[in-house]
């Protein structure tokens, strides 16, 4: 299907990526139908706070989303109604009560609406910002809330997509199912839903022997829940650091907070802070004794709670791999499959795309992707996509590059100019909007914005500059706060 023939667009997800995408497509003023499907009751995505994390998460060590977040069985003869599904859908968010942002405005805002709150704001401020963005851009009219996309399948008789949708009806106490068809689909469903716990010898038996003793940071809300307990935190990225710090500050635990780390992070000093006992990675769990054995041979017993802060895996349970010719995510390689520039489907370049997988300059990067996609799908793009062979070659070379540099496929570096090169690709594809004002102007990353991001990461690094002091810039951000734009 040529891009100029795209008239109906489905956007899956109403977080920041979905908001940027809806605004960009609406601005083109050429699409007959734009619908933003969101399974929650409000827009806001990851920033929605659930005081109650819901039923205990059924953790499965070493398992990946296709195993633990599988597709739902679709009823026959749609539209239809069925008994409410009891299958977990991981729709609560990982936001904990004390979570704050710790990044400059450029990361937490879109170019056309200021985020005038400063870096240290509670979690409800970004949520409100996203909701206000939907309202101020009049794209809240596209929202279809409380609706889960359960299947996305390529139409067999024509180009386009069939979406199978489900919504719970609390009055009739049934799940209502129906279908809608679209020319194009944009995936903007985020990647902080399905928690990941690595395989460790004996862990599964340990969890069966001691139900509730092992949890994931997705279920963490407040430190007071662990009063009088001995706690082991696994992980040393953003959430591991935050959870450990909050537990120590509460002063209500029994003994120190034990923290298992694979390596030091930039916020770590030479020695563990007061109230924290560092441990290496875990070698084994002994369910017969309740002991936890570490790589150095040390042992902890009588631990009341183990909190895994080991992140999340992207999940696409709605993607019908059989109908669509294969999966879109390789969990062994931890990356999208068949997508050019982390965005454009190589197999379906003019009707399928994804926004929000790389986590560099989050909100602003969503905007670059969204404007370019809106321009492409409207047929107004200034530069064409490469051929399928050229896009496949980009994907192959990208895989080789990141493997040689020991980083993940979707990690886009800032210091070497890679981020600017990536943004420039979208910027040049987008070009200018029409003279009549149809279309968004792709954002400009000026010197001030680049300075803000340059200085975001300048914390003292272990063994390098712990004694250094700066009077100005993001260097002086308090070390106990979150230092990143993500949760893992």
mmCIF file of C-alpha atoms in Angstrom, residues 195-336:
data_model
loop_
_atom_site.group_PDB
_atom_site.id
_atom_site.type_symbol
_atom_site.label_atom_id
_atom_site.label_comp_id
_atom_site.label_asym_id
_atom_site.label_seq_id
_atom_site.Cartn_x
_atom_site.Cartn_y
_atom_site.Cartn_z
ATOM 1 C CA UNK A 195 9.046 -8.032 34.848
ATOM 2 C CA UNK A 196 12.152 -10.064 34.186
ATOM 3 C CA UNK A 197 13.925 -12.269 36.730
ATOM 4 C CA UNK A 198 17.035 -14.188 35.645
ATOM 5 C CA UNK A 199 17.434 -17.895 36.120
ATOM 6 C CA UNK A 200 19.392 -18.779 39.261
ATOM 7 C CA UNK A 201 20.030 -22.306 40.443
ATOM 8 C CA UNK A 202 17.435 -23.325 43.024
ATOM 9 C CA UNK A 203 15.386 -20.128 42.740
ATOM 10 C CA UNK A 204 12.204 -21.759 41.483
ATOM 11 C CA UNK A 205 12.235 -24.373 44.258
ATOM 12 C CA UNK A 206 12.974 -21.608 46.767
ATOM 13 C CA UNK A 207 9.950 -19.633 45.584
ATOM 14 C CA UNK A 208 7.726 -22.701 45.834
ATOM 15 C CA UNK A 209 9.003 -23.517 49.321
ATOM 16 C CA UNK A 210 8.665 -19.925 50.566
ATOM 17 C CA UNK A 211 5.702 -18.327 48.751
ATOM 18 C CA UNK A 212 5.787 -14.537 48.723
ATOM 19 C CA UNK A 213 9.392 -14.287 49.855
ATOM 20 C CA UNK A 214 10.670 -13.345 46.382
ATOM 21 C CA UNK A 215 9.180 -10.365 44.572
ATOM 22 C CA UNK A 216 10.022 -7.849 41.864
ATOM 23 C CA UNK A 217 10.416 -4.090 42.144
ATOM 24 C CA UNK A 218 7.281 -3.729 40.024
ATOM 25 C CA UNK A 219 5.325 -4.654 43.174
ATOM 26 C CA UNK A 220 7.313 -2.309 45.444
ATOM 27 C CA UNK A 221 5.431 0.779 46.648
ATOM 28 C CA UNK A 222 6.616 2.016 50.065
ATOM 29 C CA UNK A 223 9.414 1.093 52.456
ATOM 30 C CA UNK A 224 7.057 0.780 55.428
ATOM 31 C CA UNK A 225 5.784 -2.516 54.011
ATOM 32 C CA UNK A 226 9.130 -4.060 55.003
ATOM 33 C CA UNK A 227 9.241 -2.891 58.611
ATOM 34 C CA UNK A 228 11.073 -5.358 60.847
ATOM 35 C CA UNK A 229 12.214 -7.502 57.921
ATOM 36 C CA UNK A 230 15.577 -8.598 56.604
ATOM 37 C CA UNK A 231 15.664 -7.576 52.939
ATOM 38 C CA UNK A 232 17.928 -8.475 50.036
ATOM 39 C CA UNK A 233 17.755 -6.243 46.944
ATOM 40 C CA UNK A 234 18.979 -7.707 43.660
ATOM 41 C CA UNK A 235 20.283 -5.187 41.136
ATOM 42 C CA UNK A 236 22.120 -1.897 41.057
ATOM 43 C CA UNK A 237 20.539 0.092 38.271
ATOM 44 C CA UNK A 238 18.019 2.871 38.830
ATOM 45 C CA UNK A 239 15.285 0.903 40.602
ATOM 46 C CA UNK A 240 17.771 -1.150 42.645
ATOM 47 C CA UNK A 241 19.442 2.025 43.839
ATOM 48 C CA UNK A 242 16.137 3.736 44.617
ATOM 49 C CA UNK A 243 14.630 0.804 46.508
ATOM 50 C CA UNK A 244 17.807 0.261 48.531
ATOM 51 C CA UNK A 245 18.029 3.951 49.425
ATOM 52 C CA UNK A 246 14.386 4.187 50.458
ATOM 53 C CA UNK A 247 14.610 1.086 52.643
ATOM 54 C CA UNK A 248 17.681 2.483 54.406
ATOM 55 C CA UNK A 249 16.086 5.890 54.901
ATOM 56 C CA UNK A 250 13.037 4.310 56.512
ATOM 57 C CA UNK A 251 15.204 3.013 59.354
ATOM 58 C CA UNK A 252 12.646 0.297 60.019
ATOM 59 C CA UNK A 253 14.349 -2.805 58.697
ATOM 60 C CA UNK A 254 15.938 -5.516 60.774
ATOM 61 C CA UNK A 255 19.639 -5.118 60.104
ATOM 62 C CA UNK A 256 21.176 -3.579 56.982
ATOM 63 C CA UNK A 257 19.753 -3.686 53.485
ATOM 64 C CA UNK A 258 21.681 -6.338 51.603
ATOM 65 C CA UNK A 259 22.249 -5.416 47.967
ATOM 66 C CA UNK A 260 23.509 -7.900 45.401
ATOM 67 C CA UNK A 261 25.428 -6.183 42.587
ATOM 68 C CA UNK A 262 27.012 -7.494 39.436
ATOM 69 C CA UNK A 263 29.105 -4.336 39.125
ATOM 70 C CA UNK A 264 29.461 -0.843 40.541
ATOM 71 C CA UNK A 265 27.311 1.944 39.186
ATOM 72 C CA UNK A 266 28.225 5.586 38.783
ATOM 73 C CA UNK A 267 26.446 6.580 41.988
ATOM 74 C CA UNK A 268 28.440 4.135 44.122
ATOM 75 C CA UNK A 269 31.352 5.362 46.182
ATOM 76 C CA UNK A 270 34.310 3.273 47.257
ATOM 77 C CA UNK A 271 32.450 1.851 50.242
ATOM 78 C CA UNK A 272 28.851 0.876 50.835
ATOM 79 C CA UNK A 273 26.800 3.683 52.398
ATOM 80 C CA UNK A 274 25.649 3.400 55.987
ATOM 81 C CA UNK A 275 22.891 0.840 56.358
ATOM 82 C CA UNK A 276 23.828 -1.077 53.195
ATOM 83 C CA UNK A 277 25.805 -4.302 52.904
ATOM 84 C CA UNK A 278 27.007 -5.074 49.394
ATOM 85 C CA UNK A 279 26.991 -8.648 48.166
ATOM 86 C CA UNK A 280 28.124 -10.226 44.878
ATOM 87 C CA UNK A 281 25.733 -12.024 42.536
ATOM 88 C CA UNK A 282 23.857 -15.076 43.789
ATOM 89 C CA UNK A 283 25.196 -18.511 42.943
ATOM 90 C CA UNK A 284 22.368 -20.598 44.364
ATOM 91 C CA UNK A 285 19.233 -20.714 46.490
ATOM 92 C CA UNK A 286 18.922 -23.622 48.928
ATOM 93 C CA UNK A 287 15.241 -24.326 49.476
ATOM 94 C CA UNK A 288 15.955 -26.996 52.096
ATOM 95 C CA UNK A 289 17.570 -24.480 54.465
ATOM 96 C CA UNK A 290 16.363 -21.118 53.157
ATOM 97 C CA UNK A 291 19.959 -20.069 52.597
ATOM 98 C CA UNK A 292 21.117 -17.814 49.769
ATOM 99 C CA UNK A 293 24.649 -18.575 48.582
ATOM 100 C CA UNK A 294 26.682 -15.920 46.774
ATOM 101 C CA UNK A 295 29.517 -16.215 44.248
ATOM 102 C CA UNK A 296 32.143 -15.507 46.910
ATOM 103 C CA UNK A 297 30.848 -18.368 49.059
ATOM 104 C CA UNK A 298 29.177 -16.130 51.631
ATOM 105 C CA UNK A 299 25.707 -17.099 52.834
ATOM 106 C CA UNK A 300 22.629 -15.242 54.002
ATOM 107 C CA UNK A 301 19.838 -16.974 55.846
ATOM 108 C CA UNK A 302 16.620 -15.826 57.479
ATOM 109 C CA UNK A 303 16.004 -13.307 54.690
ATOM 110 C CA UNK A 304 12.346 -12.282 54.793
ATOM 111 C CA UNK A 305 12.107 -10.648 51.372
ATOM 112 C CA UNK A 306 14.136 -10.737 48.179
ATOM 113 C CA UNK A 307 13.334 -7.852 45.823
ATOM 114 C CA UNK A 308 14.515 -8.347 42.261
ATOM 115 C CA UNK A 309 15.247 -5.013 40.571
ATOM 116 C CA UNK A 310 16.221 -6.607 37.289
ATOM 117 C CA UNK A 311 14.066 -4.741 34.861
ATOM 118 C CA UNK A 312 11.540 -5.643 32.221
ATOM 119 C CA UNK A 313 11.247 -7.149 28.773
ATOM 120 C CA UNK A 314 9.182 -5.656 25.940
ATOM 121 C CA UNK A 315 6.051 -7.671 25.328
ATOM 122 C CA UNK A 316 3.887 -7.844 22.226
ATOM 123 C CA UNK A 317 1.290 -10.523 23.062
ATOM 124 C CA UNK A 318 -1.065 -9.051 20.471
ATOM 125 C CA UNK A 319 1.346 -9.598 17.571
ATOM 126 C CA UNK A 320 0.121 -12.566 15.542
ATOM 127 C CA UNK A 321 3.435 -13.977 14.350
ATOM 128 C CA UNK A 322 1.782 -16.758 12.363
ATOM 129 C CA UNK A 323 -0.488 -14.451 10.401
ATOM 130 C CA UNK A 324 2.177 -11.777 9.988
ATOM 131 C CA UNK A 325 5.083 -13.896 8.803
ATOM 132 C CA UNK A 326 7.159 -14.078 11.955
ATOM 133 C CA UNK A 327 7.913 -12.434 15.316
ATOM 134 C CA UNK A 328 8.944 -8.805 15.738
ATOM 135 C CA UNK A 329 11.199 -9.287 18.768
ATOM 136 C CA UNK A 330 14.152 -11.612 19.321
ATOM 137 C CA UNK A 331 14.486 -12.272 23.054
ATOM 138 C CA UNK A 332 17.811 -14.051 22.652
ATOM 139 C CA UNK A 333 19.286 -10.952 21.028
ATOM 140 C CA UNK A 334 17.067 -8.601 23.068
ATOM 141 C CA UNK A 335 16.030 -6.553 20.037
ATOM 142 C CA UNK A 336 13.402 -5.854 17.432
#
